[in-house]
CSV table of C-alpha atoms in Angstrom, one decimal:
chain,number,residue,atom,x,y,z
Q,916,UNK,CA,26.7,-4.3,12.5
Q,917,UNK,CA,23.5,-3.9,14.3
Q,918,UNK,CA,19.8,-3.5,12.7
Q,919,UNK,CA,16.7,-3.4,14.8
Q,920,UNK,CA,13.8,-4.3,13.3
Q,921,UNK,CA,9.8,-5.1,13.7
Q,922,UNK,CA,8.2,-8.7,13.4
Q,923,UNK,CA,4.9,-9.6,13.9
Q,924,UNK,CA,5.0,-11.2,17.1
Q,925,UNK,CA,1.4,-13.1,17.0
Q,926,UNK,CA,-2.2,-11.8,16.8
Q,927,UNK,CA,-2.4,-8.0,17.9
Q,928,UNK,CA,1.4,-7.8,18.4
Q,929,UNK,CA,4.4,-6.4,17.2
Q,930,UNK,CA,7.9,-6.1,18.5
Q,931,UNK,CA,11.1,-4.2,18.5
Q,932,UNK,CA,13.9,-7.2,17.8
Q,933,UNK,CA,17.1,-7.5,16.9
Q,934,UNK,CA,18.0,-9.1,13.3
Q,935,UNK,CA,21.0,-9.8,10.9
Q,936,UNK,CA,22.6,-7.1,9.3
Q,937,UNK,CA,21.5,-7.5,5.7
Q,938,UNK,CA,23.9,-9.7,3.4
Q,939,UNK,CA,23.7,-9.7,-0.2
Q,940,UNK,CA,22.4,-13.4,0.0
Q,941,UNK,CA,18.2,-14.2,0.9
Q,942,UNK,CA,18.6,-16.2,4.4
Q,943,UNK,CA,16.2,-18.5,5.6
Q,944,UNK,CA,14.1,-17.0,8.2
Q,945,UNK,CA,9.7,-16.8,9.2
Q,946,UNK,CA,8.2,-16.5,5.9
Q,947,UNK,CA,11.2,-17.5,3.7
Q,948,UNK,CA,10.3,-19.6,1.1
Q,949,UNK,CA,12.6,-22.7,1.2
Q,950,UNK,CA,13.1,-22.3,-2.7
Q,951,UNK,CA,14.6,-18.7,-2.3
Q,952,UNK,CA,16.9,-19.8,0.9
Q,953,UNK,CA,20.5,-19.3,-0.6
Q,954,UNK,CA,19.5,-17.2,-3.1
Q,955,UNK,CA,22.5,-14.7,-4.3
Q,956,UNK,CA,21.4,-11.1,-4.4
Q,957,UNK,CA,24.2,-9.6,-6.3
Q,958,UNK,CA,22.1,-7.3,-7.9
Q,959,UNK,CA,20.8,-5.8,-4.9
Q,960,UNK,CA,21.5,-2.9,-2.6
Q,961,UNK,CA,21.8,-1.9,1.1
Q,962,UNK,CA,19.6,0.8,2.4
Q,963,UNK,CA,19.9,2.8,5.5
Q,964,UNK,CA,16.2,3.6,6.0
Q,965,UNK,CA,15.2,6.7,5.9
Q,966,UNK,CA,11.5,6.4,6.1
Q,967,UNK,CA,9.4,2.9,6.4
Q,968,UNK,CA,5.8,3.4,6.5
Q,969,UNK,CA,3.2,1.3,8.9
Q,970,UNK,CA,0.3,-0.1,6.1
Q,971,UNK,CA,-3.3,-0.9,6.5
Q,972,UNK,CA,-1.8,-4.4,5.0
Q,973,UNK,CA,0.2,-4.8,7.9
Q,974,UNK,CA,-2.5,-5.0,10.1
Q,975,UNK,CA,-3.9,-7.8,8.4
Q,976,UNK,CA,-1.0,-9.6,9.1
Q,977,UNK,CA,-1.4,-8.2,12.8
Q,978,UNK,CA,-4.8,-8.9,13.5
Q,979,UNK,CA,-4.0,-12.7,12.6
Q,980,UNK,CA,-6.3,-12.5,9.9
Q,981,UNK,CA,-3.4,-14.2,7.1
Q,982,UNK,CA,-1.2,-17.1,7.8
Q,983,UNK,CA,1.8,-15.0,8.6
Q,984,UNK,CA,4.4,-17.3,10.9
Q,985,UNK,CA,5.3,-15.1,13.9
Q,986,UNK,CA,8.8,-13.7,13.6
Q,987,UNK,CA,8.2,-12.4,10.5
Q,988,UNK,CA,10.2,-9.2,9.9
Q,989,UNK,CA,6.9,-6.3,8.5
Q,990,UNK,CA,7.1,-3.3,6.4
Q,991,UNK,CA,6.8,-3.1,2.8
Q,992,UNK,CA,6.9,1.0,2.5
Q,993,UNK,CA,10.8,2.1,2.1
Q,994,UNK,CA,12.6,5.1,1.6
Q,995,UNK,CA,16.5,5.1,2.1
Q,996,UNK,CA,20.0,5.7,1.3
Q,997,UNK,CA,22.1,3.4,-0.6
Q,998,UNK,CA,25.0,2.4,1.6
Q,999,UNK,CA,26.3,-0.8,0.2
Q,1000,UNK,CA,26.0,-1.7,-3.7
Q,1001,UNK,CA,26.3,-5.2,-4.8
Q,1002,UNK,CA,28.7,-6.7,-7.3
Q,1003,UNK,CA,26.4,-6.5,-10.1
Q,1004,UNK,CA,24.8,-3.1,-9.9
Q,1005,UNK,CA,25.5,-0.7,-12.4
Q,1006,UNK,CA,23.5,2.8,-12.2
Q,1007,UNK,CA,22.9,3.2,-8.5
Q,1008,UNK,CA,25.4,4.8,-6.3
Q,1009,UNK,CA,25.9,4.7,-2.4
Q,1010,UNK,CA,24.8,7.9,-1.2
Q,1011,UNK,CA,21.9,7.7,-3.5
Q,1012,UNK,CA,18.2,9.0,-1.9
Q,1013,UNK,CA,16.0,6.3,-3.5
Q,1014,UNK,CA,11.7,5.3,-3.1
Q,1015,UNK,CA,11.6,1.8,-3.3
Q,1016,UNK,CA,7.9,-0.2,-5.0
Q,1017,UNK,CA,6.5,-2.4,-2.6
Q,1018,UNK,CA,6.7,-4.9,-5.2
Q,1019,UNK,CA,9.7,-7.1,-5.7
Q,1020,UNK,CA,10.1,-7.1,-9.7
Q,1021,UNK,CA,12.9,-8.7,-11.8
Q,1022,UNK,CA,12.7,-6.4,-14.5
Q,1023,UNK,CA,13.6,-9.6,-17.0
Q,1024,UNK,CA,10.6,-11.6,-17.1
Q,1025,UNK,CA,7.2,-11.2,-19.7
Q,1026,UNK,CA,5.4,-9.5,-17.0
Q,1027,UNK,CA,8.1,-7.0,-15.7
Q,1028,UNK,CA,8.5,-5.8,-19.1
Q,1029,UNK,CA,4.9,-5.3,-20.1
Q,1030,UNK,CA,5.1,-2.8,-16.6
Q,1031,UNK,CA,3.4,-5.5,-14.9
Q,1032,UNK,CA,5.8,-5.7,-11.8
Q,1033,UNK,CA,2.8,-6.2,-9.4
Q,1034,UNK,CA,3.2,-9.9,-10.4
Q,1035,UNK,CA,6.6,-10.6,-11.1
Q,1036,UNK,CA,7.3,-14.5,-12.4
Q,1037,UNK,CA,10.7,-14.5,-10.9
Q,1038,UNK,CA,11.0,-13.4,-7.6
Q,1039,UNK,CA,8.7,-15.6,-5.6
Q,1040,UNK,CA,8.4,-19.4,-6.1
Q,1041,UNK,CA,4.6,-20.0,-5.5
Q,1042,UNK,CA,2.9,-17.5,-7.3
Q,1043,UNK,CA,3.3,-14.3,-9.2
Q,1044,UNK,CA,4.1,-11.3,-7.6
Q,1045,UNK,CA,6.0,-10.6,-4.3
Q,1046,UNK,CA,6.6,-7.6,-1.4
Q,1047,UNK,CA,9.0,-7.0,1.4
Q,1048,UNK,CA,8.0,-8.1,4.8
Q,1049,UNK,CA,4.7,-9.8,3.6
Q,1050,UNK,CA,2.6,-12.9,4.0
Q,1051,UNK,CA,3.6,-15.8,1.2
Q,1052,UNK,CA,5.0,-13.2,-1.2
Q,1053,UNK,CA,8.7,-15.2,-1.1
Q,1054,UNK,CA,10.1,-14.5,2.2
Q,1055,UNK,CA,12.0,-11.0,1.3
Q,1056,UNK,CA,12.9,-9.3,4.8
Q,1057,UNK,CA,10.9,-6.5,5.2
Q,1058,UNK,CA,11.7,-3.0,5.4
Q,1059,UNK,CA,10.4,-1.2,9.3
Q,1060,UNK,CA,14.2,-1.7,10.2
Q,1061,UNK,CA,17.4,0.3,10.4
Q,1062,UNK,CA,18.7,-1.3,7.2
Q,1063,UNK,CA,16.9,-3.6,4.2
Q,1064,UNK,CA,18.4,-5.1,1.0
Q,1065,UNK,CA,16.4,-4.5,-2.1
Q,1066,UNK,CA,17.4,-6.4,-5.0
Q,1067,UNK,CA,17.4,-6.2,-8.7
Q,1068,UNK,CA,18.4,-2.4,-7.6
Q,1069,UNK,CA,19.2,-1.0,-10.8
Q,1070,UNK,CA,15.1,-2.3,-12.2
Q,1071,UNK,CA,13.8,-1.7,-8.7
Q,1072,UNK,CA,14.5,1.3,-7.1
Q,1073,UNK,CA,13.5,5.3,-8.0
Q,1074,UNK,CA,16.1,7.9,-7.1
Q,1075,UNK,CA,15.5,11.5,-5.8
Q,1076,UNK,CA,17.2,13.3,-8.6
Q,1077,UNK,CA,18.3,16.2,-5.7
Q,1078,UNK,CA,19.1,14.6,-2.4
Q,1079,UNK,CA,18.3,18.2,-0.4
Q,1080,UNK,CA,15.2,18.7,-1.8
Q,1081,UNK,CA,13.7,15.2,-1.3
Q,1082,UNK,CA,14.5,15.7,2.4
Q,1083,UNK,CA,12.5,18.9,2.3
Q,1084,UNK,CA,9.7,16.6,0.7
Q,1085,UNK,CA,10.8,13.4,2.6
Q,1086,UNK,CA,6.8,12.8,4.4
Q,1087,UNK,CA,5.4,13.0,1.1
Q,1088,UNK,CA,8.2,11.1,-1.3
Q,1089,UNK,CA,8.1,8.4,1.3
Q,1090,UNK,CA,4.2,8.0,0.0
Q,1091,UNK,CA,5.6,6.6,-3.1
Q,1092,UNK,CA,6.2,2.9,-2.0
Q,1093,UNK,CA,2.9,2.1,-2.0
Q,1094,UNK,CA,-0.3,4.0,-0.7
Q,1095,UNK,CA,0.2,6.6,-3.2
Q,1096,UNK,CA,0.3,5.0,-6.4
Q,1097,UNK,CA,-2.1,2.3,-5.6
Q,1098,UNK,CA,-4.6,4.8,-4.5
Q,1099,UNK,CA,-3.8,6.5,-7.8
Q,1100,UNK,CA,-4.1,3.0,-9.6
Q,1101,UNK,CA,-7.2,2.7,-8.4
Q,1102,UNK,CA,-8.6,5.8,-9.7
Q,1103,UNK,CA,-6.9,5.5,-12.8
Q,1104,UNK,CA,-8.9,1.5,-12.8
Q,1105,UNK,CA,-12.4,3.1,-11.7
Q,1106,UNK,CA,-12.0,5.5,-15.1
Q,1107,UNK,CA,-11.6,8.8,-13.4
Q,1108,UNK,CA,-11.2,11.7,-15.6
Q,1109,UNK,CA,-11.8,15.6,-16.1
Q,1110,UNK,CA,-15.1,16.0,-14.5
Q,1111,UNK,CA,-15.7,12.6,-13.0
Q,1112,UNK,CA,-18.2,11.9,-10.3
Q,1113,UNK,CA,-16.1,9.6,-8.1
Q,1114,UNK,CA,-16.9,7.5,-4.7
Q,1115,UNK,CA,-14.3,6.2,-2.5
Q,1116,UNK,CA,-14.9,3.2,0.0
Q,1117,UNK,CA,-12.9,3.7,2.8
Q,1118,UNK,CA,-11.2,7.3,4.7
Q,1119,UNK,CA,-7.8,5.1,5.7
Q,1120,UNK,CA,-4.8,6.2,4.2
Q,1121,UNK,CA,-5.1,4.7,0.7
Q,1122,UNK,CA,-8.5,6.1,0.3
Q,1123,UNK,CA,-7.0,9.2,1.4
Q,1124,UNK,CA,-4.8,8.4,-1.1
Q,1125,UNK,CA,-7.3,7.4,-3.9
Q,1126,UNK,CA,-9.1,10.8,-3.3
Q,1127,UNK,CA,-6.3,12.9,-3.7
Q,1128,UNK,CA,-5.2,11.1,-7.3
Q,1129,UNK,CA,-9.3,11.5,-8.1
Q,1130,UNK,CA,-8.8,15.2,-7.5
Q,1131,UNK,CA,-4.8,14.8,-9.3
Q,1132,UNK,CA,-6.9,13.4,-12.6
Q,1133,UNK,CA,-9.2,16.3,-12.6
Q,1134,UNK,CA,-13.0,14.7,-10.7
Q,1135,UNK,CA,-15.6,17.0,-10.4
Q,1136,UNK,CA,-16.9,15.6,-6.9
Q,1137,UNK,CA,-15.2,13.2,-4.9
Q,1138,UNK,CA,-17.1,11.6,-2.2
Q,1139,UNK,CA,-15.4,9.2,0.6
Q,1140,UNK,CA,-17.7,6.7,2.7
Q,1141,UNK,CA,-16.6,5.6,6.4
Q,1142,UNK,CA,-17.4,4.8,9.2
Q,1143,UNK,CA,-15.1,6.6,10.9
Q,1144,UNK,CA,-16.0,10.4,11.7
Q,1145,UNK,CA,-11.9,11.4,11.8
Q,1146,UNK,CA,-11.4,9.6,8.8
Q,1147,UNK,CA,-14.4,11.4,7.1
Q,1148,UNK,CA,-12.9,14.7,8.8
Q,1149,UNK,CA,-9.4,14.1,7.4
Q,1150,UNK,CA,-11.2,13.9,3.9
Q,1151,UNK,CA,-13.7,16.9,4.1
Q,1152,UNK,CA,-10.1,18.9,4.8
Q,1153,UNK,CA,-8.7,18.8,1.5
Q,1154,UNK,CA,-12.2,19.2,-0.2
Q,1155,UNK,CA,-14.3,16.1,-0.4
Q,1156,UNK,CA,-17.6,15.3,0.1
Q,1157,UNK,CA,-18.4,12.3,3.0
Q,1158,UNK,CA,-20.7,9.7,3.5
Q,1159,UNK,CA,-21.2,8.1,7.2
Q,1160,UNK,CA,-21.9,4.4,6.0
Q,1161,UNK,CA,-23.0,3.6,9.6
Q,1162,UNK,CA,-26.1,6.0,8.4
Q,1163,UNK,CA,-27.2,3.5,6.3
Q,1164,UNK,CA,-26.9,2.6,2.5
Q,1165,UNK,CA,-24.6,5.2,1.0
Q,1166,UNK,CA,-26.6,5.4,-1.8
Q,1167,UNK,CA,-29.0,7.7,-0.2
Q,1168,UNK,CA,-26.7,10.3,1.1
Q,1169,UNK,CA,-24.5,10.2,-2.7
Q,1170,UNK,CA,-28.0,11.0,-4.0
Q,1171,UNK,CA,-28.1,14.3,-1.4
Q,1172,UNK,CA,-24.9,15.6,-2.9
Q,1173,UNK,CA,-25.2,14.6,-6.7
Q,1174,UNK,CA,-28.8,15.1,-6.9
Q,1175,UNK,CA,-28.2,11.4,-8.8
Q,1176,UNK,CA,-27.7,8.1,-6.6
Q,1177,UNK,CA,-24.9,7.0,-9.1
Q,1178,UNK,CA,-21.5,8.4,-9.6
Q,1179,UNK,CA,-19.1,7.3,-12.7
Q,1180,UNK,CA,-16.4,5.8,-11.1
Q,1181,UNK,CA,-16.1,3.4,-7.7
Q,1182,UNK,CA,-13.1,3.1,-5.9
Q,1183,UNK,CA,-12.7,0.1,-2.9
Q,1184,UNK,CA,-10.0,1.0,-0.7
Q,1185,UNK,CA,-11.6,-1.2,2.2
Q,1186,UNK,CA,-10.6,-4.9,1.0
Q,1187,UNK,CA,-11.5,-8.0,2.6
Q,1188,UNK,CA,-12.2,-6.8,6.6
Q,1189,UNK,CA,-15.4,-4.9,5.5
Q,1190,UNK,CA,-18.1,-4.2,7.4
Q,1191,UNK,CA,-22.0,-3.9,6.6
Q,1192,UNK,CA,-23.8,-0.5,6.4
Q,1193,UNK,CA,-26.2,1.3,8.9
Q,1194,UNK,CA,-27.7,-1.0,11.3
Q,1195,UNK,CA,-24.8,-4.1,10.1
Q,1196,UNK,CA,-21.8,-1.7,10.3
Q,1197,UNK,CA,-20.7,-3.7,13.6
Q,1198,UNK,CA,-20.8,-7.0,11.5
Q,1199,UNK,CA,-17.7,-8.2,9.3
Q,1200,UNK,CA,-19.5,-8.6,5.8
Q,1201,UNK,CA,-16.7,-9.0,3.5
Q,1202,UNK,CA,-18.8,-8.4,0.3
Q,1203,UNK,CA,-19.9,-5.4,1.3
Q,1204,UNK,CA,-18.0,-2.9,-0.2
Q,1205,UNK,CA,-18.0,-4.6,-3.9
Q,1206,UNK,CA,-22.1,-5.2,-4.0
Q,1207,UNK,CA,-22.3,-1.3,-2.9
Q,1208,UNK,CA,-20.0,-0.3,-5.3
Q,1209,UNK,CA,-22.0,-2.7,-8.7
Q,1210,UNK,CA,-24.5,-0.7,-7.4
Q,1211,UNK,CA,-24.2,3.1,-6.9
Q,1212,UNK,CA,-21.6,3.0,-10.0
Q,1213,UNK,CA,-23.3,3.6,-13.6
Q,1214,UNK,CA,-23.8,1.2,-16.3
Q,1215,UNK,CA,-20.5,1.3,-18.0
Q,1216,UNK,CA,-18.5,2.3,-15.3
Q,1217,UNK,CA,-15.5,1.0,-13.5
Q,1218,UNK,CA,-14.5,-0.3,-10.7
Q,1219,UNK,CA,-11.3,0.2,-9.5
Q,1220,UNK,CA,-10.2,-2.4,-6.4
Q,1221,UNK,CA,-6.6,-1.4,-5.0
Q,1222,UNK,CA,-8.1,-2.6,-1.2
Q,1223,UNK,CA,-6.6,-6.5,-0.3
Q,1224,UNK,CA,-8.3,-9.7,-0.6
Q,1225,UNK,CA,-6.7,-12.8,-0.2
Q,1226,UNK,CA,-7.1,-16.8,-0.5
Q,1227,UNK,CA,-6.6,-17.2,3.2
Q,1228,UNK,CA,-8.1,-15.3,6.3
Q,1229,UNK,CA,-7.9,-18.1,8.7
Q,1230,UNK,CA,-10.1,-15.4,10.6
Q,1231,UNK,CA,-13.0,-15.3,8.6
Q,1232,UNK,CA,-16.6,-15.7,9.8
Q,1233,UNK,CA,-17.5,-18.4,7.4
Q,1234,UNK,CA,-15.7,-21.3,5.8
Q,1235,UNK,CA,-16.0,-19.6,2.0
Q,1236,UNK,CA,-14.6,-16.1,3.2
Q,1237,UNK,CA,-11.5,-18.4,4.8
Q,1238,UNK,CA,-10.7,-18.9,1.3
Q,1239,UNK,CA,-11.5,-16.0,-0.2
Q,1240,UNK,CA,-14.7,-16.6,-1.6
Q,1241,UNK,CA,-17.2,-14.1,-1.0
Q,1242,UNK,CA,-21.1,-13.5,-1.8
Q,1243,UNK,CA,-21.0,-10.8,-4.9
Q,1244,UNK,CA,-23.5,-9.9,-7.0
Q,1245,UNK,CA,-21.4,-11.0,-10.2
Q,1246,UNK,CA,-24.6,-10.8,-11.7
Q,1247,UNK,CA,-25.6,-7.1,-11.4
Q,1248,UNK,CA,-22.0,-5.7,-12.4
Q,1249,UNK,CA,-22.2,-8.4,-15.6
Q,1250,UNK,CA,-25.9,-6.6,-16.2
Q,1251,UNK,CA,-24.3,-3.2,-16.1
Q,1252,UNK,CA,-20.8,-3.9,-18.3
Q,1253,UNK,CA,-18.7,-3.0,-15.3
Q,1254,UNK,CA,-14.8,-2.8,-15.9
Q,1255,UNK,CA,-13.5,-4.5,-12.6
Q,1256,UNK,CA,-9.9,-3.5,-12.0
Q,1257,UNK,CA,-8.3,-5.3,-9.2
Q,1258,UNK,CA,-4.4,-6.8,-7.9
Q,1259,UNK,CA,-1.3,-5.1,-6.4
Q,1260,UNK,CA,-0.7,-1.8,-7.9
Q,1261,UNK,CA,2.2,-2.1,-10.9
Q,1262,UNK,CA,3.7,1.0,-8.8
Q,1263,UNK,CA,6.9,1.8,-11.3
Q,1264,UNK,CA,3.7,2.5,-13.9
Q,1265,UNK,CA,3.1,5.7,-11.4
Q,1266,UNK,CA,6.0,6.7,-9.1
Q,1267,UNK,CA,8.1,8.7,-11.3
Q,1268,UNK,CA,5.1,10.8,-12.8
Q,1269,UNK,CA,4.1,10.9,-9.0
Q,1270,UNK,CA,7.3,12.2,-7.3
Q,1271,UNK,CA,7.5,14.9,-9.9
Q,1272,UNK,CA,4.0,15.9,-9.2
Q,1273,UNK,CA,5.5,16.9,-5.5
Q,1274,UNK,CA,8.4,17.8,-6.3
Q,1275,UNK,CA,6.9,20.5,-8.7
Q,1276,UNK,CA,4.0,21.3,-5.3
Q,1277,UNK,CA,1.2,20.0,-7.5
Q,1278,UNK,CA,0.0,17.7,-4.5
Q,1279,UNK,CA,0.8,17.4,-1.0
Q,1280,UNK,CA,0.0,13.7,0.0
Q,1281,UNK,CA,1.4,13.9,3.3
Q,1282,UNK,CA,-0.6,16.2,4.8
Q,1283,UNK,CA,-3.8,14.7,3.4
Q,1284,UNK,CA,-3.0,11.3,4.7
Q,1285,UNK,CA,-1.9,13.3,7.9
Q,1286,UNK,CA,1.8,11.6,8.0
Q,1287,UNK,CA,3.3,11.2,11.0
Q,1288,UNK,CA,6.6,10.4,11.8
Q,1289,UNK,CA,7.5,8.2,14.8
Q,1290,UNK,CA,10.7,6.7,16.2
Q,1291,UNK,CA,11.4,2.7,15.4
Q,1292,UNK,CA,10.7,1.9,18.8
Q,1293,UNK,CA,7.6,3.1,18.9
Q,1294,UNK,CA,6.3,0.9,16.1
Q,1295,UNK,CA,3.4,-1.1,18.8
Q,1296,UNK,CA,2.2,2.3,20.2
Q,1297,UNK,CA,2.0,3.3,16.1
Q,1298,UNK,CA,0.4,0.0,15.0
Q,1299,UNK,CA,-1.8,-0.1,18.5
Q,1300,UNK,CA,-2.8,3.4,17.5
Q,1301,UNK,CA,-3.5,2.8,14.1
Q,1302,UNK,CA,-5.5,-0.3,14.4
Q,1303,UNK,CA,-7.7,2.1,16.8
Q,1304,UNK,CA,-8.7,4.1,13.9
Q,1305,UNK,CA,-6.8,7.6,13.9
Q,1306,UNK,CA,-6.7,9.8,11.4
Q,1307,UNK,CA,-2.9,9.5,11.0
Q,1308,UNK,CA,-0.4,7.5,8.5
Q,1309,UNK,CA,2.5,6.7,10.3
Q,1310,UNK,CA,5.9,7.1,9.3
Q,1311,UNK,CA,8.4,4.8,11.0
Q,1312,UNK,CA,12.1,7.2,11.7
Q,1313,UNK,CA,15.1,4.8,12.4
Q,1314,UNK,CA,17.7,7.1,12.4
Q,1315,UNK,CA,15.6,9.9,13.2
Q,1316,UNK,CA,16.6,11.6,9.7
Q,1317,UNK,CA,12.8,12.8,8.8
Q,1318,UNK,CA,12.2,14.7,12.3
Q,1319,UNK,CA,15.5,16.3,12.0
């Protein structure tokens, strides 16, 4: 049987390709670690995608900013419909409309049970915690293809309890893999509460994101910083405040909306590609974000971090940044007891609660983040686009199910 997919096919490329049918067994392949080649996936199911999301995280595989190995199959945002079920699976049917984490979890091991399934022991042999279609996170085949296998199916994967009405719903349920719940995790890290004063780094989809669970937990005023005048528009239409960070410190122009240049709770959904403010916002400064954040966020606050870092960015300006190290002020978030919140988001801690807050209209994620669904094989116009800066989250269609 056939399955087109999307690999990364070196810096600033991606490609349409066609791969293997998935088997209930990992294969080796780019990215595969060596330790997980042969490994029997009996627990797992086939999906026929549905919806596969393109993710900020993506394009820093793209951009050649990781040490992803060209050939690797992306996509790590996954909606589908179970059509094969292997030996071992129990609960989940074929036929069955499932959202499917972007983490890989066991759901046997000390973390997975504590609803730590960001960093799994089990499923990838160098380090905790593993995703589809990613950079050193195991080698599992990513999901921005006609059909993925997801294992450990039964712990892993969140079904639509009525099939018809998650299609009605299917832009914003296919927010559950990922940007939603971490943008939630990282309000829910910075502290945000009824009445919260809250300031988002970053307009791209999962500060979109984070916004909209800010507003979800009951903030006061919500204020999102780009430097991107889309992005700022896309937040200003669902009822934030925005900051222009190529304007200068956003302290300043918080100040003009709070009356107060501090806010309760700081969200960074920017990561390690961050630029400097005003004058600097044309130069990569990869501290940025954080040393803004220690410092418009009260004493006593928290910080909550879902945007990526990593331990290699082999296109870094410096020789410390290539390894992750990066010029905080430790000092002034120690001085002022900050809670610092970081890692992949645990997202079967959210998705349920999340998928009933749409199913029951209390949020409409998709149109915030401005989904938008586009055929498989338009994936490098999408990613081209993306990487540009729009104001849109694409949705990747394979079988063209969510434009129907």
């Amino acid at each position: 049987m056939s399955n087109k997919a999307i690999s990364y096919a070196g810096p600033g490329k991606v490609e349409v390709v066609d791969t293997e049918y998935p088997e209930f067994v990992l294969k080796d392949g780019p990215g595969v670690h060596p330790a997980n080649v042969g490994r029997k996936v009996d627990h797992g199911v086939i999906l026929k995608t549905v919806a596969t999301n393109i993710c900020g995280s993506d394009q820093h595989m793209v951009r050649g900013r990781t040490t992803a190995p060209e050939g690797l199959v992306l996509g790590h945002e996954i909606t589908g419909e179970v059509v094969e079920v292997g030996r071992d699976v129990e609960f989940v049917k074929v036929g069955d409309l499932v959202s499917v984490p972007f983490n890989i979890s066991c759901g046997r091991c000390r973390n997975c049970i504590e609803r730590q399934t960001g960093i799994c022991l089990n499923v990838n042999p160098d380090r905790p915690g593993s995703a589809y279609g990613y950079v050193d996170m195991g080698g599992w085949v990513g999901g921005q293809a006609e059909y993925v296998l997801v294992p450990y199916a039964d712990w892993n994967v969140l079904k639509f309890p009525d099939k018809d009405q998650a299609m009605e719903k299917i832009l914003d349920l296919a927010m559950l893999s990922d940007i939603f719940p971490t943008g939630f995790h990282g309000a829910v890290g910075a502290g945000v509460t009824i009445g919260s004063t809250v300031y988002v780094a970053g307009a791209g989809p999962v500060g979109i994101a984070a916004a909209t669970s800010a507003q979800l937990l009951g903030a006061s005023v919500v204020i999102v910083g780009d430097l991107n005048e889309d992005r700022l528009a896309q937040a200003r239409a669902f009822g934030c405040e925005t900051v222009d960070v190529s304007k200068g410190d956003p302290k300043d122009q918080i100040e003009q909306i709070l009356g107060t240049p501090e806010v309760d709770c700081g969200i960074d959904a920017v990561g390690f590609e961050a630029r400097g403010h005003g004058k600097e916002a044309a130069t990569e400064a990869p501290a940025t974000v954080l040393n803004s954040l220690m410092d418009i966020t009260r004493a006593g606050g928290s910080l909550g971090i879902p945007g990526l870092y990593v331990t290699g960015d082999p296109g870094a300006a410096d020789k410390a940044a290539q390894e992750g190290s990066l010029s905080m002020r430790f000092g002034l978030g120690f001085a002022k007891s900050h809670v610092f919140v970081t890692g992949q988001c645990p997202v079967m801690k959210y998705n349920r609660g999340l998928m009933h807050a749409i199913l029951n209209d209390k949020v409409t994620i998709a149109k915030n983040v401005n989904a938008t669904p586009i055929a498989l094989e338009d994936a490098p116009q999408g990613y081209a686009e993306f990487d540009s800066g729009v104001a849109k989250k694409f949705v990747l269609d394979p079988h063209g199910m969510v434009r129907a």
